[in-house]
């Protein structure tokens, strides 16, 4: 999936940032799945330390995800500075409302979900996830047509917690 994203984005400096985001997404998925399994266990009250450790992992990699998305957006903004003619006519034109980093994140998350759904033989959920992923890929393609014409705006997220 990373190669497909890179074909759309076509920015050499961004591969490692996308790989970092993909890795953080997978680590977050794994930690959250362990938490769910531990909480289902009848003896979950004795496993509070494992649950706590996995919640910490999920929060930590969540911060890595935020940083990777910000780096993706910042890199694109530096390569395609926003021009004055980049008027926002709809929410899809607004780089802050729906950023490239967010789109890539959603595409990668759906990839993880699809693997999971295939493993547990949930074919209908797999198909719905694939449809969602394809719709976001289509928006990403359209977004890059616009970015190449009008540039890209990136404002770093302000974290308060």
Coordinates of N, CA and C in Angstrom, one line a residue:
X1 N 0.8 -1.2 0.0 CA 0.0 0.0 0.0 C 0.9 1.3 0.0
X2 N 2.0 1.2 0.6 CA 2.9 2.4 0.7 C 3.3 2.8 -0.7
X3 N 3.6 1.8 -1.6 CA 4.0 2.1 -2.9 C 2.9 2.7 -3.7
X4 N 1.7 2.3 -3.5 CA 0.5 2.9 -4.1 C 0.4 4.4 -3.7
X5 N 0.5 4.6 -2.4 CA 0.5 6.0 -1.9 C 1.6 6.9 -2.5
X6 N 2.8 6.3 -2.6 CA 3.9 7.0 -3.1 C 3.7 7.4 -4.6
X7 N 3.1 6.5 -5.3 CA 2.8 6.8 -6.8 C 1.9 8.0 -6.9
X8 N 1.0 8.1 -6.0 CA 0.1 9.3 -6.0 C 0.8 10.6 -5.6
X9 N 1.5 10.5 -4.4 CA 2.1 11.6 -3.8 C 3.4 12.0 -4.6
X10 N 4.2 11.1 -5.1 CA 5.3 11.3 -5.9 C 6.3 12.3 -5.3
X11 N 6.6 12.1 -4.0 CA 7.5 13.0 -3.3 C 8.6 12.0 -2.7
X12 N 9.8 12.1 -3.1 CA 10.9 11.3 -2.6 C 11.1 11.3 -1.1
X13 N 11.1 12.5 -0.6 CA 11.4 12.8 0.8 C 10.4 12.2 1.8
X14 N 9.4 11.6 1.3 CA 8.2 11.3 2.2 C 8.1 9.8 2.6
X15 N 8.8 8.9 1.9 CA 8.7 7.5 2.1 C 9.0 7.1 3.6
X16 N 10.0 7.6 4.2 CA 10.3 7.2 5.5 C 9.3 7.7 6.5
X17 N 8.7 8.8 6.2 CA 7.6 9.3 7.1 C 6.4 8.5 7.0
X18 N 6.0 8.0 5.8 CA 4.9 7.1 5.6 C 5.1 5.8 6.3
X19 N 6.4 5.3 6.1 CA 6.7 4.0 6.8 C 6.6 4.1 8.3
X20 N 7.0 5.3 8.8 CA 7.0 5.5 10.3 C 5.5 5.5 10.7
X21 N 4.6 6.2 10.0 CA 3.2 6.2 10.3 C 2.6 4.8 10.2
X22 N 2.9 4.1 9.2 CA 2.4 2.7 9.0 C 2.9 1.9 10.2
X23 N 4.1 2.0 10.6 CA 4.6 1.2 11.7 C 3.9 1.6 13.0
X24 N 3.7 2.9 13.3 CA 3.0 3.3 14.5 C 1.6 2.8 14.5
X25 N 0.9 2.9 13.3 CA -0.4 2.4 13.2 C -0.5 0.9 13.6
X26 N 0.4 0.1 13.1 CA 0.4 -1.3 13.4 C 0.7 -1.6 14.9
X27 N 1.6 -0.8 15.4 CA 1.9 -1.0 16.9 C 0.7 -0.6 17.7
X28 N 0.0 0.4 17.3 CA -1.2 0.8 18.0 C -2.3 -0.2 17.9
X29 N -2.5 -0.8 16.7 CA -3.4 -1.9 16.5 C -3.1 -3.1 17.4
X30 N -1.8 -3.5 17.4 CA -1.4 -4.6 18.2 C -1.7 -4.4 19.7
X31 N -1.3 -3.2 20.2 CA -1.5 -2.9 21.6 C -3.0 -2.9 22.0
X32 N -3.8 -2.3 21.1 CA -5.2 -2.2 21.4 C -5.9 -3.6 21.3
X33 N -5.4 -4.5 20.4 CA -6.0 -5.8 20.3 C -5.6 -6.6 21.6
X34 N -4.4 -6.4 22.1 CA -4.0 -7.1 23.3 C -4.8 -6.6 24.5
X35 N -5.1 -5.3 24.6 CA -5.9 -4.8 25.6 C -7.3 -5.4 25.6
X36 N -7.9 -5.5 24.4 CA -9.2 -6.1 24.2 C -9.2 -7.5 24.7
X37 N -8.2 -8.3 24.3 CA -8.1 -9.7 24.7 C -8.0 -9.8 26.2
X38 N -7.1 -9.0 26.8 CA -6.9 -9.1 28.3 C -8.2 -8.7 29.0
X39 N -8.9 -7.8 28.5 CA -10.2 -7.4 29.2 C -11.3 -8.4 29.1
X40 N -11.2 -9.2 28.0 CA -12.2 -10.3 27.9 C -12.0 -11.4 28.8
X41 N -10.7 -11.6 29.2 CA -10.3 -12.7 30.1 C -11.1 -12.5 31.5
X42 N -11.6 -13.7 31.9 CA -12.3 -13.7 33.2 C -11.4 -13.2 34.4
X43 N -10.1 -13.4 34.2 CA -9.2 -13.0 35.2 C -8.5 -11.7 34.9
X44 N -9.2 -10.8 34.2 CA -8.6 -9.6 33.7 C -8.2 -8.7 34.9
X45 N -8.9 -8.8 36.0 CA -8.6 -8.0 37.2 C -7.2 -8.3 37.7
X46 N -6.6 -9.5 37.4 CA -5.3 -9.8 37.8 C -4.2 -9.3 36.8
X47 N -4.7 -8.8 35.6 CA -3.8 -8.5 34.5 C -3.8 -7.0 34.3
X48 N -4.0 -6.2 35.4 CA -4.1 -4.7 35.2 C -2.8 -4.2 34.8
X49 N -1.6 -4.8 35.2 CA -0.3 -4.3 34.8 C -0.1 -4.5 33.3
X50 N -0.5 -5.6 32.7 CA -0.4 -5.8 31.3 C -1.3 -4.9 30.5
X51 N -2.5 -4.7 31.0 CA -3.4 -3.7 30.4 C -2.8 -2.3 30.4
X52 N -2.3 -1.9 31.5 CA -1.7 -0.6 31.7 C -0.5 -0.4 30.8
X53 N 0.3 -1.4 30.7 CA 1.5 -1.3 29.8 C 1.1 -1.2 28.3
X54 N 0.0 -1.9 27.9 CA -0.4 -1.8 26.5 C -1.1 -0.5 26.3
X55 N -1.8 0.0 27.2 CA -2.4 1.4 27.1 C -1.4 2.4 26.9
X56 N -0.3 2.3 27.7 CA 0.9 3.2 27.5 C 1.5 3.1 26.1
X57 N 1.6 1.9 25.6 CA 2.2 1.7 24.3 C 1.3 2.4 23.3
X58 N 0.0 2.2 23.4 CA -1.0 2.8 22.4 C -0.9 4.3 22.5
X59 N -0.8 4.9 23.7 CA -0.7 6.3 23.8 C 0.6 6.8 23.2
X60 N 1.7 6.1 23.5 CA 3.0 6.5 23.0 C 3.1 6.5 21.4
X61 N 2.6 5.4 20.8 CA 2.7 5.3 19.4 C 1.6 6.2 18.8
X62 N 0.6 6.6 19.5 CA -0.4 7.6 19.1 C 0.3 8.9 18.9
X63 N 1.3 9.3 19.7 CA 2.0 10.5 19.6 C 3.0 10.4 18.4
X64 N 3.5 9.2 18.1 CA 4.3 9.0 16.9 C 3.5 9.2 15.7
X65 N 2.3 8.8 15.7 CA 1.4 8.9 14.5 C 1.1 10.4 14.3
X66 N 0.8 11.2 15.3 CA 0.6 12.6 15.2 C 1.8 13.3 14.6
X67 N 3.0 12.9 15.1 CA 4.2 13.5 14.6 C 4.5 13.2 13.1
X68 N 4.3 11.9 12.8 CA 4.5 11.5 11.4 C 3.5 12.2 10.4
X69 N 2.3 12.3 10.8 CA 1.3 13.1 9.9 C 1.7 14.5 9.8
X70 N 2.2 15.1 10.9 CA 2.7 16.5 10.8 C 3.9 16.7 9.9
X71 N 4.8 15.7 10.0 CA 6.0 15.7 9.1 C 5.6 15.5 7.6
X72 N 4.6 14.7 7.4 CA 4.2 14.5 6.0 C 3.6 15.8 5.5
X73 N 2.7 16.4 6.2 CA 2.1 17.7 5.8 C 3.1 18.8 5.7
X74 N 4.0 18.9 6.6 CA 5.1 19.9 6.5 C 6.0 19.7 5.3
X75 N 6.3 18.5 5.0 CA 7.2 18.2 3.8 C 6.5 18.6 2.5
X76 N 5.2 18.3 2.4 CA 4.4 18.6 1.2 C 4.3 20.1 1.1
X77 N 4.0 20.8 2.2 CA 3.9 22.3 2.2 C 5.2 22.9 1.8
X78 N 6.3 22.4 2.2 CA 7.6 23.0 1.8 C 7.9 22.8 0.3
X79 N 7.5 21.7 -0.2 CA 7.7 21.4 -1.6 C 6.7 22.1 -2.5
X80 N 5.5 22.3 -2.0 CA 4.4 23.0 -2.8 C 3.9 24.1 -2.0
X81 N 4.6 25.2 -1.9 CA 4.1 26.4 -1.1 C 2.7 26.9 -1.6
X82 N 1.9 27.2 -0.7 CA 0.5 27.7 -1.1 C 0.6 29.0 -1.8
X83 N -0.1 29.1 -2.9 CA -0.1 30.3 -3.7 C -1.3 31.1 -3.3
X84 N -1.3 32.4 -3.7 CA -2.5 33.3 -3.4 C -3.7 32.9 -4.1
X85 N -3.6 32.2 -5.2 CA -4.8 31.8 -6.0 C -5.5 30.6 -5.5
X86 N -5.0 30.0 -4.4 CA -5.6 28.8 -3.8 C -6.8 29.0 -3.0
X87 N -7.8 29.6 -3.6 CA -9.1 29.9 -2.8 C -9.7 28.6 -2.4
X88 N -10.3 28.6 -1.2 CA -11.0 27.4 -0.7 C -12.4 27.5 -1.1
X89 N -12.9 26.6 -1.9 CA -14.3 26.6 -2.3 C -15.1 25.5 -1.7
X90 N -14.5 24.5 -1.1 CA -15.2 23.5 -0.3 C -14.3 22.9 0.7
X91 N -14.8 22.0 1.6 CA -14.0 21.4 2.6 C -12.9 20.5 2.0
X92 N -13.1 20.0 0.8 CA -12.1 19.1 0.2 C -10.9 20.0 -0.3
X93 N -11.1 21.3 -0.5 CA -10.0 22.1 -0.9 C -9.2 22.6 0.3
X94 N -9.7 22.5 1.5 CA -9.1 23.0 2.7 C -8.0 22.0 3.2
X95 N -6.8 22.4 3.2 CA -5.7 21.5 3.6 C -5.6 21.2 5.1
X96 N -6.3 22.1 5.9 CA -6.3 21.9 7.3 C -7.4 20.9 7.7
X97 N -8.6 21.1 7.1 CA -9.7 20.3 7.4 C -9.5 18.8 7.1
X98 N -8.9 18.5 5.9 CA -8.7 17.1 5.5 C -7.3 17.1 4.9
X99 N -6.3 16.9 5.7 CA -4.9 17.0 5.3 C -4.5 15.7 4.6
X100 N -3.4 15.8 3.8 CA -2.8 14.7 3.2 C -2.4 13.6 4.2
X101 N -1.8 14.1 5.3 CA -1.4 13.2 6.4 C -2.5 12.4 6.9
X102 N -3.7 13.0 7.1 CA -4.9 12.3 7.6 C -5.4 11.3 6.5
X103 N -5.3 11.7 5.3 CA -5.8 10.7 4.2 C -4.8 9.5 4.2
X104 N -3.5 9.7 4.2 CA -2.6 8.6 4.2 C -2.8 7.8 5.5
X105 N -3.0 8.4 6.6 CA -3.3 7.6 7.8 C -4.5 6.7 7.7
X106 N -5.6 7.3 7.1 CA -6.8 6.5 6.9 C -6.6 5.3 6.0
X107 N -5.8 5.5 4.9 CA -5.5 4.5 3.9 C -4.7 3.4 4.6
X108 N -3.7 3.7 5.4 CA -2.9 2.7 6.1 C -3.7 2.0 7.2
X109 N -4.6 2.7 7.9 CA -5.4 2.0 8.9 C -6.3 1.0 8.2
X110 N -6.9 1.4 7.1 CA -7.8 0.4 6.4 C -7.0 -0.8 5.9
X111 N -5.8 -0.6 5.6 CA -5.0 -1.8 5.1 C -4.8 -2.8 6.3
X112 N -4.6 -2.3 7.5 CA -4.4 -3.1 8.7 C -5.8 -3.8 8.9
X113 N -6.9 -3.1 8.9 CA -8.2 -3.7 9.1 C -8.5 -4.8 8.1
X114 N -8.1 -4.5 6.8 CA -8.4 -5.5 5.8 C -7.7 -6.9 6.1
X115 N -6.4 -6.7 6.5 CA -5.7 -7.9 6.9 C -6.3 -8.7 8.0
X116 N -6.8 -7.9 9.0 CA -7.5 -8.5 10.2 C -8.8 -9.2 9.8
X117 N -9.5 -8.5 8.9 CA -10.8 -9.1 8.5 C -10.6 -10.3 7.7
X118 N -9.6 -10.4 6.9 CA -9.3 -11.6 6.1 C -8.9 -12.8 7.1
X119 N -8.1 -12.4 8.1 CA -7.7 -13.4 9.0 C -8.8 -14.1 9.8
X120 N -9.8 -13.2 10.1 CA -11.0 -13.8 10.9 C -12.2 -14.1 10.0
X121 N -11.9 -14.1 8.7 CA -13.0 -14.5 7.7 C -14.2 -13.6 7.7
X122 N -14.0 -12.3 7.8 CA -15.1 -11.3 7.8 C -15.0 -10.7 6.4
X123 N -15.4 -11.4 5.4 CA -15.3 -10.9 4.0 C -16.1 -9.6 3.7
X124 N -17.3 -9.5 4.3 CA -18.1 -8.3 4.0 C -17.5 -7.1 4.7
X125 N -16.9 -7.2 5.8 CA -16.2 -6.1 6.5 C -14.9 -5.8 5.7
X126 N -14.3 -6.8 5.1 CA -13.1 -6.6 4.3 C -13.5 -5.7 3.1
X127 N -14.6 -6.1 2.4 CA -15.0 -5.4 1.2 C -15.4 -3.9 1.6
X128 N -16.0 -3.7 2.7 CA -16.4 -2.3 3.1 C -15.2 -1.5 3.4
X129 N -14.2 -2.1 4.0 CA -13.0 -1.4 4.3 C -12.2 -1.1 3.0
X130 N -12.2 -2.0 2.1 CA -11.5 -1.8 0.8 C -12.2 -0.7 0.0
X131 N -13.5 -0.6 0.1 CA -14.3 0.4 -0.6 C -13.9 1.8 0.0
X132 N -13.9 1.9 1.4 CA -13.5 3.1 2.0 C -12.1 3.5 1.7
X133 N -11.2 2.6 1.7 CA -9.8 2.9 1.3 C -9.7 3.4 -0.1
X134 N -10.4 2.8 -1.0 CA -10.4 3.3 -2.4 C -11.0 4.7 -2.6
X135 N -12.0 5.0 -1.8 CA -12.6 6.3 -1.9 C -11.6 7.4 -1.4
X136 N -10.9 7.0 -0.3 CA -9.8 8.0 0.2 C -8.7 8.1 -0.8
X137 N -8.3 7.0 -1.4 CA -7.2 7.0 -2.4 C -7.7 7.9 -3.6
X138 N -8.9 7.9 -4.0 CA -9.4 8.7 -5.0 C -9.3 10.2 -4.6
X139 N -9.7 10.5 -3.4 CA -9.6 11.9 -2.9 C -8.1 12.3 -2.8
X140 N -7.2 11.4 -2.5 CA -5.8 11.8 -2.4 C -5.3 12.1 -3.8
X141 N -5.7 11.4 -4.8 CA -5.3 11.7 -6.2 C -5.8 13.1 -6.6
X142 N -7.1 13.4 -6.3 CA -7.7 14.7 -6.6 C -7.0 15.8 -5.8
X143 N -6.6 15.5 -4.6 CA -6.0 16.5 -3.8 C -4.6 16.9 -4.4
X144 N -3.9 15.9 -4.9 CA -2.6 16.2 -5.4 C -2.6 16.9 -6.8
X145 N -3.7 16.7 -7.5 CA -3.9 17.6 -8.7 C -4.0 19.0 -8.2
X146 N -4.8 19.3 -7.2 CA -5.0 20.6 -6.7 C -3.7 21.1 -6.1
X147 N -3.0 20.3 -5.3 CA -1.7 20.7 -4.7 C -0.7 21.2 -5.7
X148 N -0.6 20.5 -6.8 CA 0.3 20.8 -7.8 C 0.0 22.1 -8.5
X149 N -1.3 22.5 -8.5 CA -1.7 23.8 -9.1 C -1.6 24.9 -8.2
X150 N -2.1 24.7 -6.9 CA -2.2 25.8 -6.0 C -1.3 25.8 -4.7
X151 N -0.6 24.7 -4.6 CA 0.2 24.6 -3.4 C -0.5 23.9 -2.2
X152 N 0.1 23.9 -1.1 CA -0.4 23.2 0.1 C -0.1 24.0 1.3
X153 N -1.0 24.0 2.3 CA -0.9 24.7 3.5 C -0.8 23.7 4.7
X154 N 0.1 23.9 5.6 CA 0.3 23.0 6.7 C 0.4 23.8 8.0
X155 N -0.4 23.6 8.9 CA -0.3 24.2 10.2 C -0.2 23.1 11.2
X156 N 0.9 23.1 12.0 CA 1.1 22.0 12.9 C 0.1 22.0 14.0
X157 N -0.4 20.8 14.4 CA -1.4 20.6 15.4 C -0.8 21.0 16.8
X158 N -1.6 21.7 17.6 CA -1.2 22.1 18.9 C -1.6 21.1 19.9
X159 N -0.7 20.4 20.5 CA -1.1 19.3 21.5 C -1.1 20.0 22.9
X160 N -2.1 19.7 23.6 CA -2.2 20.2 25.0 C -2.3 19.2 26.1
X161 N -2.2 17.9 25.7 CA -2.3 16.8 26.7 C -1.3 15.7 26.3

